[in-house]
Coordinates of C-alpha atoms in Angstrom, one line a residue:
M1 CA -41.6 20.0 -3.9
K2 CA -41.6 23.7 -3.1
L3 CA -38.5 23.2 -1.0
L4 CA -36.7 21.4 -3.9
Q5 CA -37.8 24.3 -6.2
T6 CA -36.3 26.8 -3.8
L7 CA -33.1 24.9 -3.5
S8 CA -32.7 24.5 -7.3
S9 CA -33.5 28.1 -8.0
A10 CA -30.9 29.2 -5.4
F11 CA -28.2 27.2 -7.2
W12 CA -29.3 27.8 -10.8
S13 CA -27.3 30.9 -11.5
N14 CA -23.9 29.1 -10.8
Y15 CA -24.6 25.4 -11.1
K16 CA -22.3 25.0 -14.1
L17 CA -19.5 26.6 -12.2
L18 CA -20.1 24.5 -9.1
L19 CA -20.2 21.3 -11.1
L20 CA -17.0 22.2 -12.9
I21 CA -15.0 23.1 -9.8
S22 CA -16.2 20.1 -7.8
W23 CA -14.4 17.5 -9.9
P24 CA -10.9 17.9 -8.4
A25 CA -12.4 16.8 -5.0
L26 CA -13.9 13.7 -6.8
G27 CA -10.5 12.9 -8.1
L28 CA -9.1 13.2 -4.6
T29 CA -11.8 10.9 -3.3
V30 CA -11.1 8.3 -6.0
F31 CA -7.4 8.3 -5.1
G32 CA -8.2 8.2 -1.4
L33 CA -10.5 5.2 -1.8
H34 CA -7.7 3.4 -3.7
Q35 CA -5.0 4.3 -1.1
L36 CA -7.2 3.2 1.8
E37 CA -8.0 0.0 0.0
V38 CA -11.7 0.5 0.0
S39 CA -13.2 -2.1 -2.4
G40 CA -16.6 -2.7 -4.1
W41 CA -18.2 -0.8 -7.0
G42 CA -21.3 -0.2 -4.8
V43 CA -19.2 1.4 -2.1
W44 CA -17.3 3.5 -4.6
T45 CA -20.4 4.7 -6.3
A46 CA -22.1 5.7 -3.0
A47 CA -18.9 7.5 -1.8
L48 CA -18.4 9.5 -5.1
L49 CA -22.1 10.5 -5.3
M50 CA -22.0 11.6 -1.7
R51 CA -18.8 13.5 -2.1
L52 CA -20.1 15.3 -5.2
L53 CA -23.2 16.4 -3.3
V54 CA -21.0 17.6 -0.3
E55 CA -18.5 19.4 -2.5
F56 CA -21.2 21.0 -4.7
T57 CA -23.0 22.2 -1.6
F58 CA -19.9 23.4 0.3
L59 CA -18.5 25.4 -2.6
G60 CA -22.0 26.8 -3.2
L61 CA -22.0 27.9 0.4
C62 CA -18.6 29.5 0.1
L63 CA -19.6 31.3 -3.1
A64 CA -22.8 32.6 -1.5
V65 CA -20.9 33.9 1.6
F66 CA -18.4 35.7 -0.6
N67 CA -21.3 37.3 -2.6
L68 CA -23.0 38.3 0.6
L69 CA -19.7 40.0 1.8
G70 CA -19.5 41.8 -1.5
I71 CA -16.5 39.8 -2.9
K72 CA -17.5 39.5 -6.5
N73 CA -14.3 40.3 -8.3
K74 CA -13.6 37.3 -10.5
W75 CA -9.8 37.5 -10.1
V76 CA -10.1 37.4 -6.3
L77 CA -12.6 34.5 -6.4
G78 CA -10.2 32.7 -8.8
L79 CA -7.3 33.1 -6.3
L80 CA -9.5 31.9 -3.4
L81 CA -10.5 28.8 -5.4
Y82 CA -6.8 28.2 -6.2
G83 CA -6.0 28.4 -2.5
Y84 CA -8.7 25.8 -1.9
Y85 CA -7.1 23.5 -4.5
L86 CA -3.8 23.8 -2.7
A87 CA -5.5 22.5 0.4
C88 CA -6.8 19.6 -1.7
T89 CA -3.3 19.0 -3.0
A90 CA -2.0 18.7 0.6
D91 CA -4.6 16.0 1.2
L92 CA -3.6 14.3 -2.0
T93 CA 0.1 14.4 -1.1
L94 CA -0.4 12.9 2.3
L95 CA -2.7 10.2 0.9
W96 CA -0.1 9.5 -1.8
Y97 CA 2.9 9.1 0.6
F98 CA 1.3 8.1 3.9
K99 CA -2.3 6.9 3.2
E100 CA -3.5 9.6 5.5
R101 CA -5.2 13.0 5.0
F102 CA -3.5 16.3 5.7
G103 CA -3.9 17.2 9.3
A104 CA -2.6 19.3 12.2
K105 CA 0.6 17.3 12.8
Y106 CA 1.7 17.8 9.2
L107 CA 1.4 21.6 9.6
Q108 CA 4.2 21.3 12.1
T109 CA 6.4 19.5 9.6
M110 CA 6.1 22.4 7.2
E111 CA 7.7 24.7 9.8
G112 CA 10.5 22.2 10.6
G113 CA 13.1 23.3 8.0
A114 CA 12.4 20.7 5.4
D115 CA 13.8 20.9 1.9
Y116 CA 11.2 22.1 -0.6
A117 CA 13.4 22.4 -3.6
F118 CA 11.1 19.8 -5.4
L119 CA 8.6 22.7 -5.8
T120 CA 10.9 23.9 -8.6
D121 CA 10.5 20.6 -10.5
W122 CA 8.8 21.2 -13.9
R123 CA 6.2 18.6 -13.2
V124 CA 5.2 20.3 -9.9
L125 CA 5.2 23.7 -11.5
G126 CA 3.1 22.3 -14.3
Y127 CA 0.6 20.9 -11.9
L128 CA 0.4 24.1 -9.9
S129 CA 0.1 26.2 -13.1
F130 CA -2.7 24.0 -14.4
F131 CA -4.9 24.5 -11.3
F132 CA -4.0 28.2 -11.2
L133 CA -5.3 28.6 -14.7
F134 CA -8.2 26.3 -14.2
S135 CA -9.3 28.3 -11.2
L136 CA -9.1 31.6 -13.0
V137 CA -10.7 30.5 -16.2
S138 CA -13.5 28.6 -14.5
V139 CA -14.5 31.6 -12.4
R140 CA -14.1 34.1 -15.2
R141 CA -16.1 32.0 -17.6
F142 CA -19.0 30.7 -15.5
F143 CA -19.3 32.9 -12.4
Q144 CA -22.6 34.9 -12.2
P145 CA -22.8 37.5 -9.4
V146 CA -26.2 37.6 -7.7
S147 CA -27.8 39.9 -5.2
R148 CA -27.3 39.7 -1.5
C149 CA -30.9 38.5 -1.1
I150 CA -30.3 35.6 -3.4
S151 CA -26.9 35.0 -1.7
L152 CA -28.6 34.8 1.7
Q153 CA -31.2 32.3 0.2
K154 CA -28.3 30.2 -1.1
I155 CA -26.6 30.2 2.3
L156 CA -29.7 29.0 4.0
S157 CA -30.3 26.3 1.4
C158 CA -26.7 25.1 1.6
V159 CA -26.7 25.0 5.4
A160 CA -30.0 23.0 5.3
V161 CA -28.6 20.5 2.9
L162 CA -25.4 20.1 4.8
L163 CA -27.3 19.6 8.1
V164 CA -29.4 16.9 6.5
L165 CA -26.3 15.2 5.2
I166 CA -24.7 15.3 8.6
A167 CA -27.8 14.0 10.3
L168 CA -28.7 11.3 7.8
H169 CA -25.2 10.3 6.4
P170 CA -26.0 7.2 4.2
L171 CA -22.4 6.1 4.1
R172 CA -22.6 5.1 7.8
F173 CA -24.7 2.1 6.7
L174 CA -21.9 0.6 4.6
P175 CA -20.1 -2.5 5.9
K176 CA -17.1 -1.9 8.2
P177 CA -14.5 -0.6 7.7
S178 CA -15.8 1.0 4.5
D179 CA -18.3 3.0 6.6
F180 CA -15.5 4.9 8.4
L181 CA -13.1 5.2 5.5
T182 CA -15.6 6.6 3.0
T183 CA -16.9 9.0 5.6
Y184 CA -13.3 10.0 6.4
L185 CA -12.9 11.3 2.8
M186 CA -16.2 13.3 2.8
P187 CA -15.3 16.6 4.5
P188 CA -13.8 19.2 2.2
S189 CA -10.0 19.6 2.7
V190 CA -10.2 23.0 4.4
V191 CA -12.9 21.8 6.8
Y192 CA -11.0 18.6 7.6
T193 CA -7.8 20.4 8.3
L194 CA -9.5 23.1 10.5
R195 CA -11.4 20.5 12.4
A196 CA -8.2 18.6 13.0
M197 CA -6.4 21.7 14.3
M198 CA -9.3 22.5 16.7
A199 CA -9.9 19.0 17.8
H200 CA -9.6 18.2 21.5
S201 CA -6.1 16.9 22.3
P202 CA -6.2 13.8 24.5
K203 CA -4.2 13.9 27.7
A204 CA -1.7 11.2 28.6
I205 CA -2.4 8.9 31.5
I206 CA 1.1 8.6 33.1
T207 CA 0.7 6.1 35.9
Q208 CA 2.4 3.4 37.9
T209 CA -0.9 1.6 38.6
L210 CA -3.4 0.4 36.0
S211 CA -7.1 0.5 36.5
N212 CA -9.0 -2.8 36.4
D213 CA -10.6 -1.8 33.1
T214 CA -7.2 -1.0 31.5
I215 CA -5.8 -4.3 32.8
Q216 CA -8.6 -6.1 31.1
T217 CA -8.3 -4.2 27.9
A218 CA -4.5 -4.8 27.9
R219 CA -5.2 -8.5 28.2
T220 CA -7.6 -8.4 25.4
Y221 CA -5.1 -6.9 23.1
H222 CA -2.0 -8.7 24.4
V223 CA 0.0 -5.7 25.5
F224 CA 2.1 -4.8 28.6
N225 CA 3.4 -8.4 28.8
A226 CA 6.6 -8.5 26.8
Q227 CA 8.9 -11.4 27.8
N228 CA 12.5 -12.3 27.2
T229 CA 13.3 -15.5 25.4
G230 CA 16.8 -16.4 26.7
I231 CA 18.4 -15.3 23.4
G232 CA 20.2 -12.4 24.9
K233 CA 23.7 -11.7 26.0
E234 CA 25.8 -8.7 27.2
Y235 CA 26.7 -6.4 24.3
K236 CA 29.1 -3.5 24.6
R237 CA 28.3 -1.7 21.4
V238 CA 24.7 -1.4 20.1
I239 CA 23.9 0.3 16.8
L240 CA 20.4 1.0 15.6
I241 CA 20.2 2.1 11.9
A242 CA 17.0 3.7 10.8
A243 CA 17.1 3.9 7.0
E244 CA 14.9 6.8 5.9
S245 CA 11.6 5.5 4.3
M246 CA 12.9 2.0 3.6
S247 CA 10.2 -0.4 2.5
A248 CA 10.3 -4.0 1.4
K249 CA 9.2 -3.1 -2.1
Y250 CA 12.7 -1.7 -2.9
L251 CA 14.4 -5.0 -2.3
H252 CA 14.6 -7.9 -4.8
R253 CA 14.1 -10.3 -1.9
F254 CA 10.4 -9.2 -1.7
N255 CA 9.9 -7.6 -5.1
A256 CA 11.1 -9.5 -8.2
Q257 CA 10.7 -6.3 -10.3
I258 CA 13.8 -4.8 -8.5
P259 CA 17.0 -5.9 -10.3
P260 CA 19.0 -8.4 -8.1
T261 CA 22.1 -6.2 -8.4
A262 CA 20.3 -3.2 -7.2
S263 CA 19.6 -4.5 -3.7
Q264 CA 22.2 -7.3 -3.4
E265 CA 23.8 -5.9 -0.2
Y266 CA 20.5 -5.7 1.7
D267 CA 19.3 -9.0 0.3
A268 CA 22.5 -10.7 1.4
L269 CA 22.1 -9.4 4.9
L270 CA 18.5 -10.5 5.2
A271 CA 19.4 -14.0 4.0
A272 CA 22.4 -14.4 6.3
Y273 CA 21.0 -13.0 9.6
P274 CA 17.7 -13.2 11.5
S275 CA 15.3 -10.9 9.7
A276 CA 11.6 -10.0 9.4
T277 CA 9.3 -7.5 7.8
L278 CA 7.2 -5.4 10.1
H279 CA 3.9 -3.7 9.8
P280 CA 4.3 0.1 10.2
V281 CA 2.3 1.8 13.0
T282 CA 3.2 5.4 12.3
L283 CA 4.4 7.8 9.7
S284 CA 7.0 10.6 9.5
T285 CA 10.4 10.5 11.2
L286 CA 9.6 11.9 14.6
Y287 CA 6.6 9.6 15.0
G288 CA 8.4 6.6 13.7
L289 CA 11.5 6.9 15.9
S290 CA 9.3 7.7 18.9
V291 CA 7.5 4.4 18.4
I292 CA 10.7 2.5 18.0
F293 CA 12.2 4.0 21.2
T294 CA 9.1 3.5 23.3
S295 CA 7.2 0.5 22.0
H296 CA 4.1 2.7 22.4
P297 CA 1.8 3.5 19.5
N298 CA 0.9 7.0 20.7
A299 CA 4.1 8.8 19.6
K300 CA 2.6 12.2 20.1
L301 CA 1.8 11.6 23.8
S302 CA 5.3 10.1 24.3
Y303 CA 7.2 13.1 23.0
E304 CA 4.9 15.7 24.5
N305 CA 5.5 14.2 27.9
G306 CA 9.2 13.8 27.8
Y307 CA 9.2 10.1 26.9
P308 CA 8.2 8.5 30.2
I309 CA 8.9 5.1 28.6
S310 CA 12.1 4.8 26.5
L311 CA 14.5 2.0 25.7
V312 CA 17.3 4.7 25.4
K313 CA 16.7 5.6 29.1
E314 CA 16.8 2.0 30.0
L315 CA 20.2 1.6 28.3
K316 CA 21.5 4.7 30.1
K317 CA 20.6 3.0 33.4
Q318 CA 22.9 0.2 32.3
G319 CA 25.7 2.6 31.8
F320 CA 25.5 3.1 28.1
R321 CA 26.7 6.2 26.4
T322 CA 23.8 7.2 24.1
A323 CA 24.2 9.2 20.8
F324 CA 21.8 10.1 18.0
L325 CA 23.5 10.9 14.6
R326 CA 21.6 12.0 11.6
G327 CA 22.4 13.5 8.2
A328 CA 19.7 16.1 8.3
N329 CA 19.4 19.2 10.5
E330 CA 19.3 18.1 14.1
K331 CA 16.9 21.0 14.9
Y332 CA 14.2 19.8 12.5
M333 CA 10.9 19.8 14.5
D334 CA 12.9 20.4 17.7
E335 CA 14.2 16.9 17.5
H336 CA 17.5 17.9 19.1
I337 CA 15.5 18.7 22.2
L338 CA 13.0 15.8 22.0
F339 CA 15.6 13.1 21.5
H340 CA 17.6 14.5 24.4
Q341 CA 14.4 14.0 26.5
A342 CA 14.2 10.4 25.1
G343 CA 17.6 9.7 26.7
F344 CA 20.3 10.6 24.2
D345 CA 23.4 12.3 25.6
E346 CA 24.3 13.7 22.2
V347 CA 22.2 14.6 19.1
K348 CA 24.3 15.5 16.1
G349 CA 23.1 16.5 12.6
S350 CA 24.1 18.7 9.7
N351 CA 24.6 21.8 11.9
F352 CA 27.3 19.9 13.7
F353 CA 28.9 18.4 10.6
Q354 CA 29.0 21.9 9.1
T355 CA 31.7 22.7 11.7
R356 CA 33.9 19.8 10.6
P357 CA 36.0 20.6 7.5
E358 CA 36.2 17.0 6.4
Y359 CA 32.4 16.6 6.4
A360 CA 31.1 20.1 5.5
P361 CA 31.7 19.7 1.7
Y362 CA 29.4 16.7 1.7
I363 CA 26.3 18.5 3.0
S364 CA 23.7 19.2 0.3
W365 CA 20.0 18.7 -0.3
W366 CA 18.5 17.4 3.0
G367 CA 21.9 17.1 4.7
L368 CA 25.1 15.1 5.0
T369 CA 25.4 12.1 2.7
D370 CA 24.8 8.7 4.2
R371 CA 28.3 7.6 3.3
K372 CA 29.9 10.4 5.3
L373 CA 27.4 9.8 8.2
F374 CA 28.6 6.2 8.4
E375 CA 32.2 7.3 8.3
Y376 CA 31.6 9.6 11.2
A377 CA 29.8 6.8 13.1
V378 CA 32.9 4.6 12.7
E379 CA 35.0 7.5 13.9
Y380 CA 32.7 8.0 16.9
L381 CA 32.7 4.4 17.9
Q382 CA 36.4 4.2 17.6
E383 CA 36.8 7.2 19.9
H384 CA 34.5 5.5 22.5
K385 CA 35.5 1.9 21.9
N386 CA 36.2 1.4 25.6
E387 CA 32.8 2.6 26.6
K388 CA 29.4 0.9 26.4
T389 CA 27.7 2.8 23.6
F390 CA 24.2 2.9 22.1
L391 CA 24.3 4.7 18.7
T392 CA 21.2 5.5 16.6
L393 CA 21.8 6.5 13.0
L394 CA 19.2 8.1 10.9
T395 CA 20.1 8.2 7.2
V396 CA 18.8 10.8 4.7
D397 CA 19.8 9.8 1.1
T398 CA 16.5 7.9 0.6
H399 CA 14.2 10.7 1.5
V400 CA 11.1 11.1 -0.6
P401 CA 10.2 12.0 -3.2
L402 CA 13.2 11.0 -5.3
G403 CA 16.1 10.3 -3.0
R404 CA 19.3 12.3 -3.0
L405 CA 19.6 14.3 -6.2
D406 CA 23.4 15.0 -6.0
Y407 CA 25.9 12.5 -4.5
L408 CA 28.7 15.0 -5.1
D409 CA 32.0 13.2 -5.9
Q410 CA 30.9 9.9 -4.4
A411 CA 31.1 6.9 -6.8
Y412 CA 28.7 3.9 -6.8
R413 CA 28.2 0.7 -8.6
E414 CA 25.7 1.6 -11.3
V415 CA 22.7 -0.6 -12.1
E416 CA 21.9 -1.0 -15.8
A417 CA 18.1 -1.0 -15.6
P418 CA 15.3 1.5 -16.2
F419 CA 14.8 4.1 -13.4
Y420 CA 18.4 3.6 -12.1
D421 CA 20.0 6.2 -14.3
V422 CA 18.1 9.2 -12.9
P423 CA 17.1 10.3 -9.3
T424 CA 14.5 7.8 -8.1
L425 CA 13.9 6.1 -4.8
P426 CA 14.9 2.7 -6.2
R427 CA 18.2 4.1 -7.3
A428 CA 18.6 5.7 -3.8
F429 CA 18.0 2.5 -2.0
G430 CA 20.4 0.7 -4.3
R431 CA 23.1 3.1 -3.3
A432 CA 22.1 3.0 0.3
G433 CA 22.8 -0.7 0.4
Q434 CA 26.3 -0.1 -0.9
D435 CA 26.9 2.6 1.8
L436 CA 25.6 0.2 4.5
Q437 CA 28.1 -2.5 3.3
R438 CA 30.9 0.1 3.4
F439 CA 29.9 0.9 7.0
L440 CA 30.0 -2.8 8.0
T441 CA 33.4 -3.2 6.3
G442 CA 34.7 -0.1 8.1
L443 CA 33.6 -1.5 11.4
Q444 CA 35.3 -4.8 10.6
N445 CA 38.5 -3.1 9.6
K446 CA 38.6 -1.1 12.9
G447 CA 37.9 -4.2 15.0
L448 CA 34.5 -2.8 16.0
L449 CA 32.4 -5.6 14.5
D450 CA 33.3 -8.1 17.2
P451 CA 31.2 -10.5 19.4
D452 CA 30.3 -7.5 21.6
T453 CA 28.6 -5.6 18.8
L454 CA 24.9 -5.7 18.0
I455 CA 23.5 -4.0 14.9
I456 CA 19.8 -3.6 14.0
V457 CA 19.0 -2.3 10.6
T458 CA 15.4 -1.1 10.0
A459 CA 13.5 2.0 9.0
D460 CA 11.9 5.0 10.7
H461 CA 8.8 4.5 8.5
P462 CA 7.9 3.1 5.1
N463 CA 7.0 5.0 1.9
F464 CA 3.7 4.2 0.2
S465 CA 4.1 6.3 -2.9
N466 CA 5.2 4.4 -6.1
T467 CA 5.7 7.4 -8.3
P468 CA 7.5 7.9 -10.7
T469 CA 8.5 4.2 -10.8
N470 CA 5.1 2.5 -10.4
Q471 CA 6.0 -0.1 -13.1
L472 CA 8.4 -1.6 -10.5
F473 CA 5.6 -2.3 -8.0
K474 CA 3.1 -4.3 -10.2
P475 CA 1.3 -6.4 -9.2
Y476 CA 1.0 -4.7 -5.8
Q477 CA 1.6 -6.9 -2.8
R478 CA 0.9 -6.0 0.9
V479 CA 4.4 -6.9 1.9
F480 CA 5.7 -3.9 -0.2
D481 CA 4.5 -1.5 2.5
R482 CA 6.2 -3.4 5.3
V483 CA 9.4 -2.3 7.0
P484 CA 12.4 -4.7 6.8
L485 CA 14.5 -5.5 9.9
V486 CA 17.7 -7.5 10.2
I487 CA 19.9 -8.3 13.2
I488 CA 23.6 -8.4 12.6
T489 CA 26.1 -9.9 15.0
Q490 CA 29.6 -11.5 14.5
N491 CA 28.5 -14.7 16.1
K492 CA 25.3 -15.5 14.2
I493 CA 22.2 -16.0 16.2
N494 CA 20.8 -19.3 15.3
R495 CA 17.2 -18.6 15.8
S496 CA 14.7 -17.1 13.4
L497 CA 12.4 -14.2 14.0
T498 CA 8.7 -14.6 14.0
Q499 CA 7.0 -14.5 10.7
D500 CA 3.7 -13.4 12.2
A501 CA 1.8 -11.1 9.9
L502 CA 1.0 -9.0 13.0
A503 CA 4.7 -8.3 13.8
N504 CA 5.1 -4.6 13.8
Q505 CA 7.3 -1.6 14.7
L506 CA 6.1 -1.9 18.4
D507 CA 8.2 -5.0 18.6
I508 CA 11.6 -3.4 17.9
A509 CA 12.3 -2.1 21.4
P510 CA 11.3 -5.4 23.2
T511 CA 13.5 -7.3 20.7
L512 CA 16.5 -5.1 21.5
M513 CA 15.9 -5.6 25.3
D514 CA 15.6 -9.3 24.7
L515 CA 18.8 -9.4 22.8
M516 CA 20.6 -7.6 25.6
N517 CA 18.9 -9.8 28.3
L518 CA 17.6 -6.7 30.0
P519 CA 14.3 -6.5 31.9
Q520 CA 11.4 -5.5 29.7
P521 CA 9.6 -2.2 30.8
K522 CA 6.0 -3.0 31.7
G523 CA 4.7 -0.2 29.5
F524 CA 5.8 -1.8 26.2
F525 CA 3.0 -2.6 23.8
G526 CA 5.1 -4.9 21.6
H527 CA 6.9 -8.3 22.0
S528 CA 10.3 -9.6 21.2
L529 CA 10.4 -10.8 17.6
F530 CA 12.1 -14.0 19.0
D531 CA 8.9 -14.7 21.0
T532 CA 7.1 -16.8 18.3
S533 CA 4.3 -17.7 20.7
A534 CA 3.3 -14.1 21.6
K535 CA -0.1 -12.9 20.5
R536 CA 0.2 -9.5 18.9
S537 CA -2.0 -6.5 18.1
I538 CA -1.3 -3.7 15.7
F539 CA -2.3 -0.2 16.8
D540 CA -1.9 2.1 13.8
I541 CA -2.7 5.7 15.0
K542 CA -3.5 8.1 12.2
E543 CA -4.3 11.8 12.5
D544 CA -7.7 11.3 14.0
Y545 CA -8.4 7.6 14.3
V546 CA -6.7 4.4 15.4
K547 CA -6.8 1.2 13.3
I548 CA -6.6 -1.9 15.4
T549 CA -5.7 -5.3 13.9
T550 CA -5.7 -8.6 15.8
A551 CA -5.8 -12.2 14.7
D552 CA -9.5 -12.1 15.1
E553 CA -10.7 -8.7 14.0
E554 CA -9.9 -5.4 12.4
K555 CA -11.6 -2.2 13.5
I556 CA -11.3 1.6 13.3
I557 CA -12.0 3.9 16.2
P558 CA -12.1 7.7 15.9
L559 CA -9.8 9.3 18.5
N560 CA -12.7 11.6 19.5
S561 CA -15.3 8.8 19.7
K562 CA -17.9 9.3 22.4
K563 CA -19.2 5.7 22.2
E564 CA -18.9 4.0 25.6
A565 CA -17.7 0.8 23.9
D566 CA -14.7 2.7 22.5
Q567 CA -13.5 4.3 25.7
P568 CA -11.4 1.3 27.1
V569 CA -9.3 1.2 23.9
L570 CA -8.9 4.9 23.8
E571 CA -7.8 4.9 27.4
L572 CA -5.3 2.1 26.7
I573 CA -3.5 4.0 24.0
R574 CA -3.3 7.1 26.2
T575 CA -1.8 5.1 29.1
L576 CA 2.0 5.4 29.6
W577 CA 2.7 2.7 32.3
I578 CA 6.0 3.3 34.0
K579 CA 5.8 0.6 36.7
K580 CA 9.3 -0.5 37.7
N581 CA 10.2 -4.1 37.3

């Protein structure tokens, strides 16, 4: 009882302020629970009460430390609080778009030359202004400075409470996976991000020989055994199109709320050719493309080690000319260097197109318009029509949050429906379909869409955010978050792709190797989508954990887990097996 009296007296002077400034973190937790699909009122209640206690104590600790250091100016404290809310906003943004918290890898994207013009949008300015005023008003109205003696007492009290919460975390007793996902949302944003930055970075196991334990784990999860199905033939021209952020929810075929005329080009292709929807296993462009190129879930270890496994390199061995074309800046996140390491002879983006007078006027926003990128691709393929060519195209007009804002003088078929008369992602995908069809027609007119041409249309990653068009995605369906894939050939392939719910982005590279009848690299985690008998596993690696889904179970393992039972899986996803066939 005396301890409780000491704790309560230590907080009494500023308890109103601490309660008031804790509620944004509760809002973040509510949104996170929703995005991570945590269900159950009991779970939600326990998580919110726990987060309130953690946030109240953490902010009390920060306030006491500032007091002890002599920082008692209300304007300064208000600005510090506003900085903290910006960190919470980063968490909110990543949960919104990627169902993942703000972490170390996303700090890298902020330095990559992205377009932040959306920060001038009145809604964003209004949001930032609200929290700026809320921070200043809250501190000026309710902050009560205390002596350094009381501040020290507060620090000791807060540390004691936090240590107890760490040692006796009640959310750990929730049913799986709620035990992990609720705990995942508990650390304050600043703490979470700093911890992610300082976390031990696992090292890749680059090997030609697997340990017995890894072999057994690989068998358990059905990896390292991709097989060809006999569907393949020799192609001279292979085109992989990664449509930025494309998700099934933007297509009428999967979402009846999308007007049929808005996605008719995509829908027609999906109906006419072998197609599937894939579970995403990574987020952001560099990570998504790395997974597509390597059929390995650990994108970071792939690109940090020069892509020991890469379908691009496999095609180079077969004499293919390899080129990567994108609308955005090719130097974004050093991707011009990384994709060269993945096996591409050429990497061209907006910097290159800026030197071409016929393309430079069509560079705005994130980069070159998709229509002009496709036009250059036809030009490139025509120039190299007598060479075996593997071309990857990364479009940009459908980039979040709203898609291209200015299409310059390019005309499109308009869709007479809500949300299609202003910049939104549904409108952007409607226009992207038209550009794709123009590209296919251009290939046909140049004689480049012949029996020797193979085209795969998919996405680098999906987009989970539904704003500001959430009315188009109700009722929510899980298929909305999947990535479409369609295989286009002049001579139609009369075999369907698997409709296995566990089909995922790891299957893209094995499918391409199968279509070309080339030996499957042993290090692939996925399987050809034509292999309908293959057993699959999904390895979805987030900032600091991996979510594994099989036909029998779903589990989450922290990447820094010390549990002996978790080590075989963690070793498996670190293994880059480069054994030759």
